[in-house]
Amino acid sequence: MEVLDIDARAAKLGIDWSQVNLDSIQLPPGQDFGIESDDEAVYHDDQSEFDTGFGNIIVVDHLPVVPMEKFEKLEGVVKKIYNQIGVIKENGLWMPVDPDTKMTLGYCFIEFNSPQEAQNAKEKSHGYKLDKSHIFAVNMFDDFDRLMNVKEEWEPPQARPYVPGENLQKWLTDEKARDQLVIRSGPDTEVFWNDARQKNPEPVHKRPYWTESYVQWSPLGTYLVTLHKQGAAVWGGADTFTRLMRYQHSMVKLVDFSPGEKYLVTYHSQEPSNPRDASKVEIKVFDVRTGRMMRDFKGSADEFSIGGPGGVAGASWPVFRWAGGKDDKYFAKLSKNTISVYETETFSLIDKKSMKVDNVVDICWSPTDSILSLFVPEQGGGNQPAKVALVSIPSKVELRQKNLFSVSDCKMYWQSSGEYLAVKVDRYTKTKKSTYSGFELFRIKERDIPIEVLELDNKNDKIIAFAWEPKGHRFAVIHGDQPRPDVSFYSMKTAQNTGRVSKLGTLKAKQANALFWSPTGKYIILAGLKGFNGQLEFFNVDELETMATAEHFMATDIEWDPTGRYVATAVTSVHEMENGFTIWSFNGNLLYRILKDHFFQLAWRPRPPSFLTAEKEEEIAKNLKKYSKKYEAEDQDVSLLLSEQDREKRKALNEEWEKWVMQWKSLHEEEKLARQSLRDGEVSDVEEDEYEAKEVEFEDVIDVTEEIVQESM
Amino acid sequence: MTMECVNPEGLRLDGRQFNDIQSSSHQTLESWIRPILLKGHERPLTCLRYNRDGDLLFSCAKDHNPTLWFADNGERLGTYRGHNGAVWCCDVSRDSSRLITGSADQTAKLWDVQSGEQLFTFKFGSTARSVEFSVGDHLAVITTDPFIERTSAIHVKRIVEDPQDQVDDSVLVINNPDGKKRINRAVWGPLNKTIVSAGEDAVIRIWDTETGTLLKESDEEVGHKKAITSLCKAADDSHFLTGSLDNTAKLWDMRTLTLIKSYTTVVPVNAVAMSPLLNHVMLGGGQDASAVTTTDHRAGNFEAKFYDTILQEEIGGVKGHFGPINALAFNPDGKSFSSGGEDGYVRLHHFDSNYFNIKI
């Protein structure tokens, strides 16, 4: 309706428009005058839940047909059966009687207090055997319309034409083999190609207020998940980002994918109104592709955490830890004294029960196999030793266990291909006043899973960081005292020593507190984040030599791209200044820098694992020259083009500037006389040119200055 | 005399632009700039100004004493005593005989440069924030801050040869449209026909000096987004550079108020300067003094940064201050510059030959 129409109509009805307070008008509930709400919060599938209002009525069929004398008895029996399941409403049972024969018709209607009860009653009593010839057939009243409309003859369902889905993997086929990254800054979320050749990111998609808290890639990079008030949504697609599915979970706080991207776990917790109570937690597991909720878990936070004696605030995320591998078969939850392992076929506990493990504090899946490692600390004041155990799922057989004495803490680190498990053990010294650290190294793939104990050269060194080489057999440890700890590299197998761990080397006094291996191994960044101001050392572990040292001042985050070619370092908004990110090549060349105020997040889009076999990859690495020729040529082309473009741009800028300068010069010349008169006839108007020209006049003028000083003396 | 030579600690070159220089002569680059530390002020610096010949350097600070230095070796010549508040700005006449200063004691004073004698005091009802002599030095533009009932304003005073005849009356008073916002700088346009003002409301305005009417306002789209802190004009009054808390500096045509260039940095800009010799602009600033934490002094980014005027690319930077930079000035010969910081120091830098050979 146009505004004019409204005015005319109001005049006709004798309403003074200016007197009407629009805010005071309250519409009857449900009335929207045909105006569709633009509030996306209104989910369309919610609104029609109780359309008919008969949702709490069931119809029980196949009752015995009885005469009036037996009516009350039958009624009593039926009431008794259904009262066990739910509460029947007053006068909620109606058994119709044939007015001619005065016999019951063999069915009855039962109304419950709630649709849930009705549903429950239907499920539980359908097929109930009253006696041999009377087996209940129970239906929801609401289903009758549908059932009545069933055609007598069976019709083959119409085959729906096949609509090809979008190619969700298209980004992997980028001609220039670039990687994508997502960043969040201010209200905007942006996805870029990292175009290292152009030394610039190329925008893919940008959207303000795309998410209400953060974004996350799925583990194989297919989806980008965003969080909203109403739930989570995943985005992806061939050319741009379209919404593929929504998962309703109001006030969702955290999300997590299963490693094979089949399932999405969403988490919501509500602070208790009474601070002594534990907060309420709701977790839902969705099937990513269909959007169907597979299972939800509700309860107080205690049930989802190990909750120390002092009471732990919330659950630690992820609450459900997924077993390794692409199958997404098992997930486990740790709570006080129990480990609950679920399987995804039925979404129920394996063997219908949890594992009881007294005092277990930590569990960790192997990244590739369904093996669970768990840690139980010392109990009974040291009478019962601490224990690290490996449990195979679903058999729940303990594969290996090791008892450890005078342990203060343990931390478990799996190597990415599940071959090794390192357990960092902090032990008390004899006096119990301080601790020292060592490692227990498990070789999972070898017979009987041998365990080796590794102690640092100086076993009193504090261990600051530990990291396995991805897919490799080496690991790096930062140990020693801040601010200049040492970094050591070890290998689980060397040419001389296949069965034993050996040290490769130690770098003394490095300004580092974090380790970042390249996803392909071989290279590592020793980083000094936070207190160390963003010192970066790009290190080649094969050659044990430093490739480059650099600094990204105040850097807070470092992330390798999934191919190990580039590294992003970022200063996020925990700092006020210099927010933004920098892209480096793997060997420490600064490629480009992007500054963004209020920079929150940066994440590379993961890639699925390569289809190439290890042998094939090795062959490529060996004959790299052959393969790289093509790319080198491309690189050259691009750099030529770039320098050409750059020259052009510079030329244009210079010309534009020249034009301004010429204009200024001519205007200045025009105004010469006027200026001279303003300066009481002082002729010296050469000052602007003389410095540029560097003429002999220069010295003359200095002489003039000296004269002035002398005069005024 | 207070003079100290310190090691050239400050030089930072960043970016790939320097690869060629860096590889060839990294050592000599270290002496790109030899800083001399001028310790004379007890409070944060507010303004630095060279005389036309480039042999004298005037500095103002929040202590009450504007100071005069030899621009060459940093030797202190003397101070101008008489103000009773922070001194915000100064300007020196073309013949280096007169100095005008504006102060928080609600006065602007005229001084005899050589003797340090006070010649005249202009009285205002609020802080005098910026001062500048006109072409010919017969007029001065002085801006005053808003104060209780008073709005911020631009005053034009006639300056006469003989201080005996000097009067306090304004030739022209222009009230700022947004009177609650401070005018941080006001300067003369070409031939004294216009006055260019800029301040906290982030708008640059050009005024007619005859009538006091507003001629132009900077475009909101392309203009600064936050308070403008500094303004520096080219020697021929053809263009000027503004620095703002929105982390940018912008170059404008002075007659048409056309935006020509924009330079983006990572910190609020408190001070700007343009090299008279090369196509370089210099920005100084840093994290707001009140937000400076006790972490590393580099955290605040208290660097004087050099940009290529035409390409708008960062060339390099000079570190050294341990507080935000409040004032910057190039020597009129373009061969040295000085910077004044919240830390109370003036750093005097002479470029060495490498600076003049920078190619980007």
PDB file of C-alpha atoms in Angstrom, chain A residues 226-388:
ATOM      1  CA  THR A 226      28.631 -20.117  10.961  1.00  0.00           C
ATOM      2  CA  LEU A 227      26.933 -19.637  14.309  1.00  0.00           C
ATOM      3  CA  HIS A 228      23.684 -17.802  14.871  1.00  0.00           C
ATOM      4  CA  LYS A 229      21.132 -17.259  17.563  1.00  0.00           C
ATOM      5  CA  GLN A 230      18.855 -19.906  16.090  1.00  0.00           C
ATOM      6  CA  GLY A 231      21.508 -22.459  15.351  1.00  0.00           C
ATOM      7  CA  ALA A 232      24.398 -23.270  13.106  1.00  0.00           C
ATOM      8  CA  ALA A 233      24.564 -23.220   9.323  1.00  0.00           C
ATOM      9  CA  VAL A 234      27.026 -24.651   6.837  1.00  0.00           C
ATOM     10  CA  TRP A 235      28.088 -22.921   3.648  1.00  0.00           C
ATOM     11  CA  GLY A 236      29.903 -24.068   0.579  1.00  0.00           C
ATOM     12  CA  GLY A 237      29.472 -24.593  -3.101  1.00  0.00           C
ATOM     13  CA  ALA A 238      31.129 -24.408  -6.431  1.00  0.00           C
ATOM     14  CA  ASP A 239      31.532 -20.733  -7.166  1.00  0.00           C
ATOM     15  CA  THR A 240      30.554 -18.881  -4.089  1.00  0.00           C
ATOM     16  CA  PHE A 241      29.301 -19.641  -0.648  1.00  0.00           C
ATOM     17  CA  THR A 242      25.658 -20.606  -0.482  1.00  0.00           C
ATOM     18  CA  ARG A 243      23.877 -21.939   2.525  1.00  0.00           C
ATOM     19  CA  LEU A 244      23.690 -25.692   2.278  1.00  0.00           C
ATOM     20  CA  MET A 245      22.003 -26.639   5.519  1.00  0.00           C
ATOM     21  CA  ARG A 246      20.789 -25.256   8.807  1.00  0.00           C
ATOM     22  CA  TYR A 247      20.890 -26.943  12.174  1.00  0.00           C
ATOM     23  CA  GLN A 248      18.467 -25.639  14.696  1.00  0.00           C
ATOM     24  CA  HIS A 249      19.933 -25.204  18.141  1.00  0.00           C
ATOM     25  CA  SER A 250      19.077 -21.948  19.801  1.00  0.00           C
ATOM     26  CA  MET A 251      21.898 -19.990  21.368  1.00  0.00           C
ATOM     27  CA  VAL A 252      24.515 -22.393  20.087  1.00  0.00           C
ATOM     28  CA  LYS A 253      27.910 -21.574  21.513  1.00  0.00           C
ATOM     29  CA  LEU A 254      30.335 -24.099  20.123  1.00  0.00           C
ATOM     30  CA  VAL A 255      30.426 -26.515  17.233  1.00  0.00           C
ATOM     31  CA  ASP A 256      32.618 -29.422  16.297  1.00  0.00           C
ATOM     32  CA  PHE A 257      32.783 -31.713  13.270  1.00  0.00           C
ATOM     33  CA  SER A 258      33.523 -35.387  13.212  1.00  0.00           C
ATOM     34  CA  PRO A 259      36.820 -35.943  11.379  1.00  0.00           C
ATOM     35  CA  GLY A 260      35.088 -37.334   8.286  1.00  0.00           C
ATOM     36  CA  GLU A 261      32.608 -34.404   8.204  1.00  0.00           C
ATOM     37  CA  LYS A 262      29.616 -36.687   8.580  1.00  0.00           C
ATOM     38  CA  TYR A 263      28.398 -35.233  11.837  1.00  0.00           C
ATOM     39  CA  LEU A 264      28.237 -31.850  13.443  1.00  0.00           C
ATOM     40  CA  VAL A 265      28.109 -31.492  17.197  1.00  0.00           C
ATOM     41  CA  THR A 266      26.589 -28.311  18.594  1.00  0.00           C
ATOM     42  CA  TYR A 267      26.829 -27.146  22.151  1.00  0.00           C
ATOM     43  CA  HIS A 268      24.824 -24.771  24.244  1.00  0.00           C
ATOM     44  CA  SER A 269      25.135 -24.110  27.920  1.00  0.00           C
ATOM     45  CA  GLN A 270      23.018 -21.995  30.156  1.00  0.00           C
ATOM     46  CA  GLU A 271      24.354 -20.325  33.239  1.00  0.00           C
ATOM     47  CA  PRO A 272      22.345 -21.403  36.259  1.00  0.00           C
ATOM     48  CA  SER A 273      20.200 -18.801  37.937  1.00  0.00           C
ATOM     49  CA  ASN A 274      21.524 -20.022  41.249  1.00  0.00           C
ATOM     50  CA  PRO A 275      25.294 -19.851  41.236  1.00  0.00           C
ATOM     51  CA  ARG A 276      25.568 -23.004  43.354  1.00  0.00           C
ATOM     52  CA  ASP A 277      23.937 -25.112  40.701  1.00  0.00           C
ATOM     53  CA  ALA A 278      25.848 -26.465  37.786  1.00  0.00           C
ATOM     54  CA  SER A 279      25.095 -24.904  34.442  1.00  0.00           C
ATOM     55  CA  LYS A 280      22.761 -26.683  32.054  1.00  0.00           C
ATOM     56  CA  VAL A 281      24.273 -28.155  28.944  1.00  0.00           C
ATOM     57  CA  GLU A 282      22.588 -29.218  25.755  1.00  0.00           C
ATOM     58  CA  ILE A 283      24.461 -30.967  22.999  1.00  0.00           C
ATOM     59  CA  LYS A 284      23.042 -32.056  19.684  1.00  0.00           C
ATOM     60  CA  VAL A 285      24.572 -34.269  17.040  1.00  0.00           C
ATOM     61  CA  PHE A 286      23.429 -33.608  13.483  1.00  0.00           C
ATOM     62  CA  ASP A 287      23.979 -35.403  10.242  1.00  0.00           C
ATOM     63  CA  VAL A 288      25.739 -32.739   8.191  1.00  0.00           C
ATOM     64  CA  ARG A 289      24.261 -33.646   4.812  1.00  0.00           C
ATOM     65  CA  THR A 290      20.636 -34.258   5.725  1.00  0.00           C
ATOM     66  CA  GLY A 291      20.430 -31.839   8.610  1.00  0.00           C
ATOM     67  CA  ARG A 292      18.734 -34.464  10.715  1.00  0.00           C
ATOM     68  CA  MET A 293      19.363 -34.424  14.431  1.00  0.00           C
ATOM     69  CA  MET A 294      20.769 -37.823  15.298  1.00  0.00           C
ATOM     70  CA  ARG A 295      20.819 -37.523  19.055  1.00  0.00           C
ATOM     71  CA  ASP A 296      20.694 -34.898  21.703  1.00  0.00           C
ATOM     72  CA  PHE A 297      22.163 -34.907  25.161  1.00  0.00           C
ATOM     73  CA  LYS A 298      20.911 -32.781  27.994  1.00  0.00           C
ATOM     74  CA  GLY A 299      22.041 -32.458  31.535  1.00  0.00           C
ATOM     75  CA  SER A 300      24.015 -30.464  34.007  1.00  0.00           C
ATOM     76  CA  ALA A 301      27.584 -29.584  33.201  1.00  0.00           C
ATOM     77  CA  ASP A 302      28.832 -32.155  35.696  1.00  0.00           C
ATOM     78  CA  GLU A 303      27.751 -34.950  33.439  1.00  0.00           C
ATOM     79  CA  PHE A 304      29.931 -33.637  30.659  1.00  0.00           C
ATOM     80  CA  SER A 305      33.116 -33.005  32.560  1.00  0.00           C
ATOM     81  CA  ILE A 306      35.229 -34.657  35.172  1.00  0.00           C
ATOM     82  CA  GLY A 307      34.380 -31.886  37.591  1.00  0.00           C
ATOM     83  CA  GLY A 308      37.134 -31.626  40.164  1.00  0.00           C
ATOM     84  CA  PRO A 309      36.323 -31.314  43.846  1.00  0.00           C
ATOM     85  CA  GLY A 310      36.171 -27.552  43.611  1.00  0.00           C
ATOM     86  CA  GLY A 311      33.600 -27.786  40.862  1.00  0.00           C
ATOM     87  CA  VAL A 312      34.688 -27.057  37.352  1.00  0.00           C
ATOM     88  CA  ALA A 313      32.884 -24.263  35.578  1.00  0.00           C
ATOM     89  CA  GLY A 314      31.757 -25.611  32.216  1.00  0.00           C
ATOM     90  CA  ALA A 315      32.491 -28.636  30.174  1.00  0.00           C
ATOM     91  CA  SER A 316      35.737 -28.639  28.268  1.00  0.00           C
ATOM     92  CA  TRP A 317      35.275 -28.529  24.520  1.00  0.00           C
ATOM     93  CA  PRO A 318      35.026 -30.713  22.576  1.00  0.00           C
ATOM     94  CA  VAL A 319      32.929 -32.715  24.983  1.00  0.00           C
ATOM     95  CA  PHE A 320      32.670 -35.533  22.483  1.00  0.00           C
ATOM     96  CA  ARG A 321      35.936 -36.674  21.058  1.00  0.00           C
ATOM     97  CA  TRP A 322      35.767 -38.491  17.777  1.00  0.00           C
ATOM     98  CA  ALA A 323      37.762 -41.558  17.024  1.00  0.00           C
ATOM     99  CA  GLY A 324      40.285 -41.120  14.246  1.00  0.00           C
ATOM    100  CA  GLY A 325      39.843 -42.030  10.643  1.00  0.00           C
ATOM    101  CA  LYS A 326      37.295 -41.120   8.043  1.00  0.00           C
ATOM    102  CA  ASP A 327      34.612 -43.514   9.230  1.00  0.00           C
ATOM    103  CA  ASP A 328      33.255 -41.362  12.043  1.00  0.00           C
ATOM    104  CA  LYS A 329      32.325 -44.535  13.831  1.00  0.00           C
ATOM    105  CA  TYR A 330      32.855 -43.778  17.477  1.00  0.00           C
ATOM    106  CA  PHE A 331      32.836 -40.833  19.783  1.00  0.00           C
ATOM    107  CA  ALA A 332      33.623 -40.714  23.448  1.00  0.00           C
ATOM    108  CA  LYS A 333      32.690 -38.563  26.374  1.00  0.00           C
ATOM    109  CA  LEU A 334      34.615 -38.269  29.579  1.00  0.00           C
ATOM    110  CA  SER A 335      32.792 -37.686  32.822  1.00  0.00           C
ATOM    111  CA  LYS A 336      33.494 -38.432  36.428  1.00  0.00           C
ATOM    112  CA  ASN A 337      34.820 -42.001  36.749  1.00  0.00           C
ATOM    113  CA  THR A 338      33.316 -43.014  33.426  1.00  0.00           C
ATOM    114  CA  ILE A 339      34.147 -43.013  29.775  1.00  0.00           C
ATOM    115  CA  SER A 340      31.099 -43.274  27.550  1.00  0.00           C
ATOM    116  CA  VAL A 341      31.807 -44.453  24.041  1.00  0.00           C
ATOM    117  CA  TYR A 342      29.027 -44.161  21.494  1.00  0.00           C
ATOM    118  CA  GLU A 343      28.856 -45.607  18.028  1.00  0.00           C
ATOM    119  CA  THR A 344      27.194 -43.776  15.186  1.00  0.00           C
ATOM    120  CA  GLU A 345      25.233 -46.681  13.712  1.00  0.00           C
ATOM    121  CA  THR A 346      22.578 -46.363  16.402  1.00  0.00           C
ATOM    122  CA  PHE A 347      23.900 -43.413  18.337  1.00  0.00           C
ATOM    123  CA  SER A 348      23.915 -45.392  21.524  1.00  0.00           C
ATOM    124  CA  LEU A 349      26.539 -46.598  23.954  1.00  0.00           C
ATOM    125  CA  ILE A 350      28.668 -49.514  22.890  1.00  0.00           C
ATOM    126  CA  ASP A 351      27.371 -52.610  24.718  1.00  0.00           C
ATOM    127  CA  LYS A 352      24.728 -50.317  26.187  1.00  0.00           C
ATOM    128  CA  LYS A 353      27.001 -49.262  28.980  1.00  0.00           C
ATOM    129  CA  SER A 354      29.804 -46.875  29.765  1.00  0.00           C
ATOM    130  CA  MET A 355      33.242 -47.905  30.866  1.00  0.00           C
ATOM    131  CA  LYS A 356      33.898 -47.397  34.559  1.00  0.00           C
ATOM    132  CA  VAL A 357      37.405 -46.134  35.152  1.00  0.00           C
ATOM    133  CA  ASP A 358      37.911 -44.678  38.586  1.00  0.00           C
ATOM    134  CA  ASN A 359      39.327 -41.196  38.590  1.00  0.00           C
ATOM    135  CA  VAL A 360      40.161 -41.033  34.901  1.00  0.00           C
ATOM    136  CA  VAL A 361      41.140 -37.464  34.039  1.00  0.00           C
ATOM    137  CA  ASP A 362      42.053 -37.509  30.369  1.00  0.00           C
ATOM    138  CA  ILE A 363      41.308 -39.476  27.248  1.00  0.00           C
ATOM    139  CA  CYS A 364      42.737 -39.160  23.775  1.00  0.00           C
ATOM    140  CA  TRP A 365      41.905 -40.983  20.550  1.00  0.00           C
ATOM    141  CA  SER A 366      44.494 -42.165  18.125  1.00  0.00           C
ATOM    142  CA  PRO A 367      44.140 -39.888  15.072  1.00  0.00           C
ATOM    143  CA  THR A 368      43.803 -42.879  12.735  1.00  0.00           C
ATOM    144  CA  ASP A 369      42.575 -45.929  14.651  1.00  0.00           C
ATOM    145  CA  SER A 370      39.881 -46.553  17.173  1.00  0.00           C
ATOM    146  CA  ILE A 371      42.303 -46.770  20.035  1.00  0.00           C
ATOM    147  CA  LEU A 372      41.710 -44.685  23.089  1.00  0.00           C
ATOM    148  CA  SER A 373      44.497 -43.670  25.421  1.00  0.00           C
ATOM    149  CA  LEU A 374      43.574 -42.709  28.931  1.00  0.00           C
ATOM    150  CA  PHE A 375      45.318 -41.391  31.979  1.00  0.00           C
ATOM    151  CA  VAL A 376      44.455 -42.082  35.601  1.00  0.00           C
ATOM    152  CA  PRO A 377      46.408 -40.161  38.218  1.00  0.00           C
ATOM    153  CA  GLU A 378      47.783 -41.529  41.451  1.00  0.00           C
ATOM    154  CA  GLN A 379      45.285 -42.425  44.090  1.00  0.00           C
ATOM    155  CA  GLY A 380      45.276 -43.133  47.759  1.00  0.00           C
ATOM    156  CA  GLY A 381      48.134 -40.799  48.470  1.00  0.00           C
ATOM    157  CA  GLY A 382      50.477 -42.641  46.157  1.00  0.00           C
ATOM    158  CA  ASN A 383      49.560 -46.184  47.192  1.00  0.00           C
ATOM    159  CA  GLN A 384      47.995 -46.801  43.824  1.00  0.00           C
ATOM    160  CA  PRO A 385      50.228 -45.745  40.982  1.00  0.00           C
ATOM    161  CA  ALA A 386      49.155 -43.532  38.140  1.00  0.00           C
ATOM    162  CA  LYS A 387      48.340 -45.332  34.934  1.00  0.00           C
ATOM    163  CA  VAL A 388      48.391 -44.730  31.215  1.00  0.00           C
TER     164      VAL A 388
END
